[in-house]
Short mmCIF file of C-alpha atoms and ligand atoms in Angstrom, two decimals:
data_model
loop_
_atom_site.label_atom_id
_atom_site.label_comp_id
_atom_site.label_asym_id
_atom_site.label_seq_id
_atom_site.Cartn_x
_atom_site.Cartn_y
_atom_site.Cartn_z
CA MET D 1 84.52 117.84 91.49
CA ILE D 2 86.86 117.31 94.44
CA PHE D 3 89.48 115.97 92.08
CA ALA D 4 89.28 119.05 89.81
CA LEU D 5 89.73 121.26 92.87
CA ARG D 6 92.78 119.26 93.87
CA ILE D 7 94.38 119.72 90.47
CA ARG D 8 93.65 123.46 90.42
CA LEU D 9 95.20 123.79 93.86
CA LEU D 10 98.43 122.18 92.70
CA ARG D 11 98.59 124.36 89.61
CA GLN D 12 98.62 127.60 91.60
CA PRO D 13 102.13 129.03 91.09
CA ALA D 14 101.91 131.14 94.25
CA LEU D 15 101.61 128.13 96.55
CA ASN D 16 104.57 128.04 98.87
CA ALA D 17 106.48 124.84 99.48
CA GLN D 18 104.69 124.06 102.74
CA LEU D 19 101.27 124.39 101.16
CA GLN D 20 102.37 122.31 98.19
CA ARG D 21 103.46 119.55 100.58
CA TRP D 22 100.07 119.67 102.30
CA ALA D 23 98.32 119.73 98.95
CA LEU D 24 100.23 116.63 97.86
CA LEU D 25 99.48 114.84 101.13
CA TRP D 26 95.84 115.81 100.82
CA MET D 27 95.80 114.57 97.25
CA VAL D 28 97.24 111.20 98.24
CA VAL D 29 95.09 110.79 101.34
CA PHE D 30 91.83 111.76 99.68
CA SER D 31 92.23 109.84 96.47
CA GLY D 32 90.84 106.61 95.12
CA LEU D 33 92.32 104.30 92.50
CA GLY D 34 93.24 106.25 89.43
CA ALA D 35 93.35 109.62 91.12
CA PHE D 36 96.60 109.89 93.01
CA GLY D 37 97.70 112.88 90.98
CA ALA D 38 100.93 113.55 89.19
CA ILE D 39 103.91 112.23 91.13
CA GLN D 40 106.88 112.41 88.76
CA THR D 41 108.84 109.21 88.07
CA THR D 42 112.02 110.85 89.33
CA ASN D 43 110.35 111.64 92.69
CA ASP D 44 108.61 108.32 93.12
CA PRO D 45 109.75 106.90 96.49
CA VAL D 46 108.65 103.38 95.51
CA LEU D 47 111.07 103.38 92.59
CA HIS D 48 113.78 104.57 94.96
CA SER D 49 113.13 101.92 97.61
CA ILE D 50 115.75 99.23 98.07
CA SER D 51 115.18 96.46 95.57
CA LYS D 52 116.32 92.85 95.64
CA THR D 53 117.04 90.51 92.76
CA TYR D 54 115.70 86.96 92.59
CA ASP D 55 115.94 84.76 89.51
CA GLY D 56 117.29 87.73 87.58
CA LYS D 57 114.24 89.90 88.33
CA GLU D 58 114.19 93.00 90.47
CA TYR D 59 111.65 93.20 93.30
CA ILE D 60 110.52 95.94 95.65
CA PRO D 61 108.86 95.40 99.05
CA LEU D 62 105.08 95.83 98.92
CA GLU D 63 105.51 97.70 102.19
CA ALA D 64 107.17 100.51 100.20
CA LEU D 65 104.15 100.75 97.92
CA ALA D 66 101.85 100.70 100.96
CA LYS D 67 103.78 103.48 102.64
CA SER D 68 103.94 105.66 99.56
CA PHE D 69 100.21 105.43 98.83
CA GLN D 70 99.07 105.42 102.48
CA LEU D 71 97.71 101.90 102.23
CA LYS D 72 97.59 99.34 105.01
CA LEU D 73 99.44 96.09 104.28
CA SER D 74 97.70 93.08 105.83
CA TRP D 75 99.77 89.93 105.70
CA LYS D 76 101.64 87.55 107.96
CA PRO D 77 104.20 84.95 106.89
CA GLY D 78 102.42 81.79 105.78
CA ASP D 79 99.32 83.58 104.46
CA ASP D 80 98.69 82.78 100.80
CA HIS D 81 97.33 86.22 100.02
CA LEU D 82 97.67 89.78 101.23
CA TRP D 83 95.72 93.00 101.12
CA LEU D 84 96.77 96.56 100.50
CA SER D 85 93.92 98.83 101.39
CA ASN D 86 92.61 102.12 102.57
CA GLN D 87 89.08 103.45 102.41
CA TRP D 88 89.40 104.23 98.70
CA LEU D 89 91.31 101.23 97.36
CA ARG D 90 91.45 97.50 98.04
CA ALA D 91 94.11 95.45 96.30
CA ARG D 92 94.55 91.72 96.87
CA PHE D 93 97.70 89.83 95.89
CA PHE D 94 98.33 86.09 96.00
CA ILE D 95 101.75 84.77 96.94
CA ASP D 96 103.46 82.96 94.03
CA SER D 97 100.66 84.02 91.68
CA HIS D 98 100.45 86.45 88.75
CA ARG D 99 96.88 87.28 89.73
CA CYS D 100 95.88 90.37 91.65
CA GLU D 101 92.58 92.12 92.20
CA LEU D 102 92.35 95.89 92.14
CA ASP D 103 89.06 97.09 93.58
CA GLY D 104 87.74 93.62 92.80
CA ILE D 105 88.85 93.62 89.14
CA VAL D 106 91.27 90.87 88.13
CA VAL D 107 94.55 92.05 86.65
CA SER D 108 97.28 89.75 85.41
CA MET D 109 100.79 90.73 86.45
CA SER D 110 103.98 90.05 84.49
CA HIS D 111 105.55 88.28 87.48
CA ALA D 112 104.23 86.58 90.59
CA VAL D 113 104.33 88.30 93.96
CA ILE D 114 106.83 86.41 96.10
CA ALA D 115 107.64 86.26 99.82
CA ARG D 116 111.31 86.12 100.84
CA GLY D 117 112.61 86.39 104.41
CA GLY D 118 109.14 87.25 105.69
CA VAL D 119 108.79 90.14 103.23
CA PRO D 120 106.23 90.16 100.37
CA LEU D 121 107.76 91.50 97.16
CA LEU D 122 106.36 92.90 93.94
CA SER D 123 108.39 92.94 90.74
CA ARG D 124 109.68 96.34 89.75
CA GLN D 125 108.36 95.65 86.26
CA ASP D 126 104.80 95.28 87.58
CA TYR D 127 105.06 98.41 89.68
CA SER D 128 106.29 100.44 86.69
CA SER D 129 104.07 99.00 83.98
CA LEU D 130 100.91 98.18 85.91
CA PHE D 131 100.43 99.73 89.35
CA ARG D 132 101.99 103.09 88.76
CA PRO D 133 100.03 103.74 85.54
CA LEU D 134 96.80 102.87 87.41
CA LEU D 135 97.55 104.68 90.67
CA VAL D 136 99.22 107.71 89.10
CA PRO D 137 97.57 107.95 85.68
CA ALA D 138 99.46 109.60 82.85
CA LYS D 139 97.94 112.73 81.37
CA ASN D 140 97.58 113.74 77.75
CA ARG D 141 99.64 116.72 76.65
CA PRO D 142 97.94 120.00 77.62
CA LYS D 143 94.91 120.69 75.39
CA LYS D 144 95.35 117.28 73.70
CA GLN D 145 91.87 115.81 73.75
CA ILE D 146 90.54 112.51 72.51
CA ARG D 147 88.39 113.45 69.53
CA THR D 148 88.55 110.41 67.24
CA VAL D 149 88.07 106.77 68.22
CA ALA D 150 88.88 103.86 65.90
CA LEU D 151 86.67 100.81 66.23
CA ASP D 152 88.15 97.60 64.88
CA PRO D 153 85.52 94.87 64.41
CA GLY D 154 87.49 91.61 64.46
CA HIS D 155 87.66 89.29 61.42
CA GLY D 156 85.48 89.81 58.29
CA GLY D 157 85.13 88.53 54.72
CA LYS D 158 86.89 85.19 54.27
CA ASP D 159 87.82 85.17 57.98
CA PRO D 160 84.70 84.35 60.02
CA GLY D 161 86.47 84.23 63.39
CA ASN D 162 84.89 81.85 65.90
CA GLN D 163 81.83 79.94 64.73
CA ASP D 164 78.88 78.46 66.55
CA GLY D 165 76.82 76.61 63.96
CA ALA D 166 75.81 79.24 61.39
CA ARG D 167 76.74 82.09 63.71
CA LYS D 168 80.02 83.82 62.95
CA GLU D 169 82.06 86.04 65.24
CA LYS D 170 82.71 88.53 62.39
CA ASP D 171 78.98 89.41 62.25
CA PHE D 172 78.67 90.10 65.96
CA THR D 173 81.85 92.18 66.19
CA LEU D 174 80.48 94.35 63.36
CA LYS D 175 77.09 94.70 65.05
CA LEU D 176 78.81 95.70 68.31
CA ALA D 177 80.95 98.25 66.42
CA GLN D 178 77.85 99.80 64.85
CA GLU D 179 76.20 100.10 68.25
CA LEU D 180 79.35 101.65 69.72
CA LYS D 181 79.71 104.05 66.80
CA GLU D 182 76.26 105.48 67.30
CA ARG D 183 76.72 105.95 71.04
CA LEU D 184 80.21 107.45 70.75
CA GLN D 185 78.94 109.93 68.18
CA GLN D 186 76.18 110.90 70.59
CA CYS D 187 79.00 111.72 73.06
CA GLY D 188 80.45 114.13 70.48
CA LEU D 189 83.29 111.88 69.35
CA LYS D 190 84.32 111.19 65.77
CA VAL D 191 84.37 107.46 64.99
CA VAL D 192 86.31 105.64 62.30
CA LEU D 193 85.97 101.95 61.51
CA THR D 194 88.73 99.66 60.26
CA ARG D 195 85.96 97.86 58.37
CA ALA D 196 82.36 98.99 57.95
CA ASP D 197 81.00 95.87 56.25
CA ASP D 198 81.77 92.21 55.73
CA MET D 199 85.19 92.62 54.16
CA PHE D 200 88.56 91.02 54.91
CA VAL D 201 91.13 93.43 56.34
CA PRO D 202 94.59 92.01 57.12
CA LEU D 203 95.60 92.43 60.78
CA GLU D 204 98.60 94.59 59.85
CA ASP D 205 96.34 97.06 58.03
CA ARG D 206 94.01 97.68 60.95
CA PRO D 207 96.24 99.88 63.16
CA THR D 208 97.49 101.58 59.98
CA ARG D 209 93.94 102.48 58.97
CA ALA D 210 93.27 103.79 62.49
CA LYS D 211 96.36 105.99 62.31
CA GLN D 212 95.66 107.28 58.80
CA ARG D 213 92.21 108.37 59.95
CA GLY D 214 93.58 110.28 62.91
CA ALA D 215 92.43 108.00 65.73
CA ASP D 216 93.39 109.01 69.27
CA ALA D 217 92.50 105.53 70.61
CA MET D 218 91.60 102.16 69.14
CA LEU D 219 89.19 99.53 70.45
CA SER D 220 89.49 96.15 68.78
CA LEU D 221 86.34 94.03 69.22
CA HIS D 222 86.16 90.25 69.46
CA PHE D 223 84.21 87.38 70.96
CA ASN D 224 86.00 84.39 72.41
CA ALA D 225 85.56 80.63 72.13
CA ILE D 226 87.21 77.57 73.59
CA SER D 227 87.16 74.20 71.90
CA ARG D 228 87.35 72.13 75.10
CA PRO D 229 83.96 70.41 75.51
CA ASN D 230 81.92 71.20 78.64
CA SER D 231 84.29 73.99 79.54
CA GLN D 232 82.86 76.30 82.17
CA ILE D 233 84.87 79.22 80.86
CA ARG D 234 82.86 82.37 80.23
CA GLY D 235 83.26 86.07 80.77
CA SER D 236 85.11 89.08 79.45
CA VAL D 237 88.80 89.79 78.97
CA VAL D 238 90.47 93.02 77.91
CA TYR D 239 93.96 92.68 76.46
CA CYS D 240 96.61 95.36 76.25
CA LEU D 241 100.12 95.12 74.88
CA THR D 242 102.74 93.23 76.91
CA PRO D 243 105.54 95.53 78.12
CA GLU D 244 108.96 95.13 76.56
CA GLY D 245 110.90 92.24 78.11
CA SER D 246 107.85 90.73 79.84
CA GLU D 247 106.01 87.52 79.21
CA SER D 248 102.44 87.69 77.91
CA THR D 249 99.67 86.36 80.16
CA GLU D 250 99.27 83.22 78.09
CA GLY D 251 103.04 82.86 77.66
CA ASN D 252 105.27 83.76 74.75
CA SER D 253 104.46 80.55 72.90
CA ASP D 254 103.36 82.64 69.90
CA GLY D 255 107.08 83.18 69.26
CA ILE D 256 106.75 86.97 69.09
CA PRO D 257 110.02 88.38 70.45
CA PRO D 258 109.55 90.32 73.72
CA VAL D 259 111.12 93.46 72.29
CA HIS D 260 109.88 97.04 72.01
CA TYR D 261 107.02 97.62 69.52
CA PRO D 262 105.40 100.89 68.39
CA GLY D 263 102.50 100.14 70.73
CA ASN D 264 104.84 100.10 73.74
CA ARG D 265 105.14 103.88 73.48
CA GLN D 266 101.60 103.94 74.85
CA ASP D 267 102.18 101.43 77.70
CA GLN D 268 101.05 103.86 80.40
CA PHE D 269 97.80 104.61 78.56
CA ASN D 270 97.12 101.09 77.27
CA VAL D 271 96.80 99.52 80.70
CA LEU D 272 94.73 102.41 82.05
CA LEU D 273 92.31 102.06 79.14
CA ALA D 274 92.13 98.27 79.52
CA TYR D 275 91.49 98.45 83.27
CA ASN D 276 88.72 101.03 82.98
CA ILE D 277 86.90 99.12 80.24
CA GLN D 278 87.16 95.76 82.01
CA LYS D 279 85.95 97.34 85.24
CA ALA D 280 82.89 98.83 83.51
CA ILE D 281 82.02 95.56 81.73
CA VAL D 282 82.34 93.47 84.89
CA ARG D 283 80.45 95.89 87.10
CA ASN D 284 77.71 96.97 84.68
CA LEU D 285 76.95 93.56 83.19
CA ASP D 286 77.84 91.15 85.98
CA SER D 287 80.11 89.40 83.48
CA ASP D 288 82.57 86.79 84.77
CA ASP D 289 85.88 88.59 85.23
CA LEU D 290 88.71 86.95 83.33
CA GLY D 291 90.78 90.04 83.85
CA VAL D 292 93.04 92.55 82.20
CA ARG D 293 95.63 90.50 80.33
CA ARG D 294 98.72 91.11 78.26
CA ALA D 295 99.35 89.93 74.71
CA ARG D 296 101.40 90.93 71.68
CA TRP D 297 98.59 90.66 69.13
CA VAL D 298 99.45 92.42 65.85
CA VAL D 299 96.76 95.08 66.30
CA LEU D 300 98.13 95.96 69.75
CA ARG D 301 101.82 95.94 68.99
CA ASN D 302 101.48 98.06 65.83
CA ALA D 303 98.96 100.57 67.20
CA GLU D 304 100.56 103.97 67.58
CA MET D 305 97.64 105.25 69.68
CA PRO D 306 96.43 103.77 73.00
CA ALA D 307 94.76 100.49 72.08
CA VAL D 308 93.02 97.53 73.66
CA LEU D 309 91.44 94.32 72.42
CA ILE D 310 88.12 93.45 74.03
CA GLU D 311 86.89 89.85 74.13
CA GLY D 312 83.26 90.44 75.09
CA GLY D 313 82.32 86.87 76.04
CA PHE D 314 82.55 83.25 74.90
CA MET D 315 80.50 82.00 71.96
CA SER D 316 81.38 78.50 73.20
CA ASP D 317 79.52 79.02 76.49
CA PRO D 318 75.71 78.73 76.34
CA GLN D 319 75.13 81.55 78.83
CA ASP D 320 77.56 83.98 77.18
CA ALA D 321 76.45 82.96 73.67
CA HIS D 322 72.83 83.74 74.50
CA ARG D 323 73.90 87.22 75.55
CA ILE D 324 76.22 87.84 72.57
CA TYR D 325 73.43 86.98 70.09
CA SER D 326 70.98 89.29 71.85
CA ASP D 327 70.59 92.81 70.42
CA HIS D 328 69.55 94.02 73.86
CA TYR D 329 72.68 92.63 75.55
CA ARG D 330 75.03 93.99 72.89
CA LYS D 331 73.57 97.46 73.49
CA GLN D 332 74.35 97.04 77.19
CA LEU D 333 77.85 95.81 76.36
CA ALA D 334 78.39 98.83 74.09
CA GLN D 335 77.28 101.16 76.88
CA ALA D 336 79.62 99.48 79.39
CA ILE D 337 82.56 99.82 76.97
CA ILE D 338 81.71 103.50 76.53
CA ASP D 339 81.41 104.06 80.29
CA GLY D 340 84.90 102.59 80.73
CA PHE D 341 86.25 104.54 77.80
CA LEU D 342 84.85 107.84 79.08
CA ALA D 343 86.27 107.15 82.56
CA TYR D 344 89.67 106.74 80.90
CA LYS D 345 89.15 109.90 78.83
CA ARG D 346 88.36 111.95 81.93
CA LEU D 347 91.51 110.66 83.66
CA VAL D 348 93.94 111.42 80.85
CA GLU D 349 92.39 114.81 80.03
CA ARG D 350 92.23 116.04 83.63
ZN1 ZN R 27 88.24 87.16 67.27
#
């Protein structure tokens, strides 16, 4: 409600410059993560702060980000982590690490935060492709609403996906899709599926099918597994497309060139969608948080609409597996995904 009022205030053409400045200050001061309003790229003081280059990468001082968003920077040289916070947002960064936590949700950055000359620095790439899209969310074109959602149940037919004895990932991704479909339709959304039964659909065809059926967003559904015995790894991950020129979270060992793909046109929306879904899964289900990660999976790089790939737990972990095979838990997972999706929808349609 407060946010809607803020937006209406800024849209009033009769506001004089002084009032607009106050409105902007008010908007920044009274906002939480994902609600800092519409600061244009050309006016963004963080992007205009003095940057430094190390190892061929451009960095900006985290102090500039703190100042711009009225956050307090807590760090002294020698500390291995730092906080940026105000009463609405808490972000934790780790020196020489790609990991950060935004309001407690793990997000993987393209480059590590570094400290040089007693100054903590964030890569310009991460500001532009991660923090800015989350702190200053992009908006859909006026009157452009999300009406159709594509659900992409991973694997199918001759491709079982991960297997745990007789249990196959392809069956559980389809069950989750069916649960999601019903609930999204109850929210008034049209739902299209890239596969509606146990059939094989090549990866390349999945984003194409979503586009042909008019999808405004695509959620690709998977369950993870790790072959290492006695691994303690469990929890959820949401992937979105790696920005052009960046390295994916698990490296570029897949050999996919780090160039621009159709999916990169949605970079600002992809990460916002991924963050909101991961946040809802972790908070609603108390799932271990393996974070928002970047990858150049085929379905992400070819998707022309905002798209994410959700790994809803590990079939290789007894605790996660028990949940994945439970109808009751999959209903809860579907609801968490929808909560995150609707939070995203509200942000981009504001
Ligand atoms: Zn899979």
